[in-house]
Structure formats: structure tokens, C-alpha cells
Coordinates of C-alpha atoms and ligand atoms in Angstrom, one line a residue:
M1 CA 33.1 99.1 83.7
S2 CA 30.9 101.6 81.8
A3 CA 28.9 100.6 78.7
D4 CA 31.1 102.7 76.5
L5 CA 34.2 101.1 77.7
T6 CA 32.7 97.6 77.2
E7 CA 31.9 98.6 73.7
L8 CA 35.4 99.9 73.1
Y9 CA 36.9 96.7 74.4
Q10 CA 34.7 94.6 72.1
Q11 CA 35.8 96.7 69.2
V12 CA 39.5 95.9 70.0
I13 CA 38.8 92.2 69.9
L14 CA 36.7 92.4 66.8
D15 CA 39.3 94.5 65.1
H16 CA 42.2 92.1 65.8
N17 CA 40.0 89.2 64.7
R18 CA 39.1 90.8 61.4
R19 CA 42.6 92.2 60.7
P20 CA 45.1 90.1 62.6
R21 CA 48.5 91.7 63.1
N22 CA 51.7 90.0 62.4
R23 CA 50.0 86.8 61.1
G24 CA 51.9 84.2 59.3
K25 CA 55.4 82.6 59.6
L26 CA 58.3 84.8 60.3
P27 CA 61.1 83.8 57.9
T28 CA 63.8 85.2 60.1
A29 CA 62.5 83.6 63.4
N30 CA 65.1 81.9 65.6
R31 CA 62.6 80.7 68.2
V32 CA 59.3 78.9 67.5
A33 CA 56.7 77.4 69.8
H34 CA 53.3 75.9 69.3
G35 CA 50.3 76.1 71.6
D36 CA 47.3 73.9 71.6
N37 CA 44.0 74.4 73.5
P38 CA 42.1 71.1 72.8
S39 CA 39.1 72.1 75.0
C40 CA 38.2 74.8 72.4
G41 CA 40.1 73.6 69.4
D42 CA 42.5 76.6 69.3
Q43 CA 46.0 76.3 67.8
C44 CA 48.7 78.9 67.8
S45 CA 52.3 78.9 66.7
V46 CA 54.5 81.8 67.6
Y47 CA 57.6 82.8 65.7
L48 CA 60.2 85.0 67.4
R49 CA 63.4 86.6 66.3
L50 CA 65.3 87.1 69.5
E51 CA 68.3 89.4 69.3
G52 CA 70.3 89.2 72.5
D53 CA 67.6 89.4 75.2
R54 CA 65.2 91.4 73.0
I55 CA 62.3 90.3 70.8
A56 CA 63.3 92.0 67.6
D57 CA 60.3 90.7 65.7
L58 CA 57.5 88.1 66.1
S59 CA 54.5 86.7 64.4
F60 CA 51.8 84.1 65.1
D61 CA 49.9 81.7 63.0
G62 CA 47.0 79.6 64.0
S63 CA 43.3 78.9 64.0
G64 CA 40.5 78.8 66.5
C65 CA 38.0 81.0 68.2
A66 CA 37.9 84.8 68.0
I67 CA 39.3 85.2 71.6
S68 CA 42.3 83.1 70.9
Q69 CA 43.2 84.7 67.6
A70 CA 42.6 88.3 68.6
S71 CA 44.6 87.7 71.8
A72 CA 47.5 86.3 69.9
S73 CA 47.4 89.2 67.4
L74 CA 47.3 91.8 70.2
M75 CA 50.1 89.9 72.0
T76 CA 52.4 90.3 68.9
T77 CA 51.9 94.0 68.9
R78 CA 52.7 94.3 72.6
L79 CA 55.7 92.1 72.7
K80 CA 57.7 93.5 69.8
G81 CA 60.8 95.2 71.1
K82 CA 60.4 93.9 74.6
T83 CA 63.0 91.9 76.6
A84 CA 62.2 88.4 77.8
A85 CA 61.7 89.8 81.4
E86 CA 59.4 92.6 80.1
A87 CA 57.4 90.0 78.1
E88 CA 56.9 87.9 81.3
A89 CA 55.8 90.9 83.3
L90 CA 53.3 91.9 80.6
F91 CA 51.9 88.4 80.5
Q92 CA 51.5 88.5 84.2
Q93 CA 49.5 91.7 83.8
F94 CA 47.4 90.2 81.1
H95 CA 46.9 87.0 83.1
D96 CA 45.6 89.1 86.1
I97 CA 43.2 90.9 83.8
V98 CA 41.6 87.8 82.3
T99 CA 41.5 85.9 85.6
T100 CA 40.2 88.8 87.8
G101 CA 38.4 91.0 85.3
Q102 CA 40.3 94.0 86.8
A103 CA 41.8 96.1 84.1
P104 CA 44.3 98.7 84.9
E105 CA 43.1 102.3 85.5
E106 CA 44.5 103.6 82.2
I107 CA 42.7 102.3 79.1
S108 CA 44.9 99.5 77.9
D109 CA 44.1 97.4 74.9
L110 CA 44.9 94.4 77.0
G111 CA 41.9 95.3 79.1
A112 CA 39.7 94.3 76.2
F113 CA 40.0 90.8 77.5
A114 CA 38.8 91.6 81.0
G115 CA 35.4 90.2 80.2
V116 CA 36.9 86.8 79.7
H117 CA 37.1 86.2 83.5
A118 CA 33.4 85.6 83.5
F119 CA 34.0 82.6 81.3
P120 CA 36.7 80.5 82.9
A121 CA 36.9 78.0 80.1
R122 CA 37.9 80.9 77.7
I123 CA 40.9 82.0 79.8
K124 CA 42.9 79.3 78.1
C125 CA 41.8 80.8 74.7
A126 CA 43.0 84.2 75.8
T127 CA 46.4 83.1 77.1
L128 CA 47.2 80.5 74.5
G129 CA 49.3 82.8 72.3
W130 CA 51.1 84.3 75.3
H131 CA 52.0 80.8 76.6
A132 CA 53.4 79.9 73.2
A133 CA 55.4 83.2 73.0
L134 CA 56.9 82.6 76.5
N135 CA 57.7 79.0 75.6
A136 CA 59.4 80.2 72.4
L137 CA 61.5 82.6 74.5
K138 CA 62.6 79.8 76.8
G139 CA 63.0 77.3 74.1
D140 CA 66.1 76.3 72.2
P141 CA 67.1 78.2 69.1
V142 CA 65.7 76.9 65.9
P143 CA 67.1 75.8 63.6
A144 CA 70.2 74.6 65.4
T145 CA 72.9 77.2 65.3
T146 CA 76.6 77.1 65.7
E147 CA 76.4 78.8 69.1
T148 CA 78.9 77.2 71.5
H149 CA 77.8 76.1 74.9
N150 CA 80.0 76.2 78.0
D151 CA 79.4 72.7 79.2
Ligands
LIG1 ZN1 39.1 79.3 72.1

């Protein structure tokens, strides 16, 4: 990776850390999950409004290191409007980036986290918000709805 690209990627992380996107509780959320990374002290809650199979809106709230908070912020911007399957695929792409350090050819803001692979303990920081989001997608609706189940 060129020095210029490294600089750009650092800017992405710094920017999301200074000005987190979609931060705070989402009043209309119907899915919530909490993630905890005790090895670093990071916390992250993800609030999703799932409409059918699509993430209509989402937000995060939490505290912790710059990597964990910037990653959660970026995650919310990338998952909005995605289906659950698309969200899973995007997480797989992000997971590959942070574990191998290989960012896709095209400049992707997700590639900002490629440098994390050199610090294995920080991979959990970078993936915390994503895990919370995927858990929220798989979780039961909250609060309990009047949906009927075929059981
Ligand atoms: Zn952390």
C-alpha cells in the first residue's frame, strides 16, 4: 500500500471517530443487539429497523477505542438499505480485510481497516459493531410484536 493510501485510510478512521455517523439509539428500531469486547473494554449496541428482509435504518451506540467506534460508525453507513444476506456478505469482505490486510483493488472505505491485521488483538475491536449488527439481524424482534408464528 502506498504512503498516500495509508494516509487516506487513517483519515477515514479519524473522521468516523471524530464525527460518528448514526450514533445514538434509534427510536424506531425493531432489532437490538449488544456487543462486548472485554479484552479492550469496547462496548457497542446496534439498533436496526428491519423492514421485510431489508435494513431500513440502523444506528449504534457505545464506547471504546477509536478502532471499535470508527468501525461501528462506518458499518452503519454501509449496511443501511442492505438485505440481511448482503450485510453478511459485506461483513465477510470486511473480515477478510482486517484478518489478511488485503483490501480490494478499488479504494473502499472498508479498506481503511486493513492495517488492523498487523495487530491481531485489535481485530475484535474492528469487528465488534459488525457482530452486533449481524446478531441484531438474527435476533428476535424487540419489543415483542403481535407477529404470529406457524408452530
Ligand atoms: Zn478496542
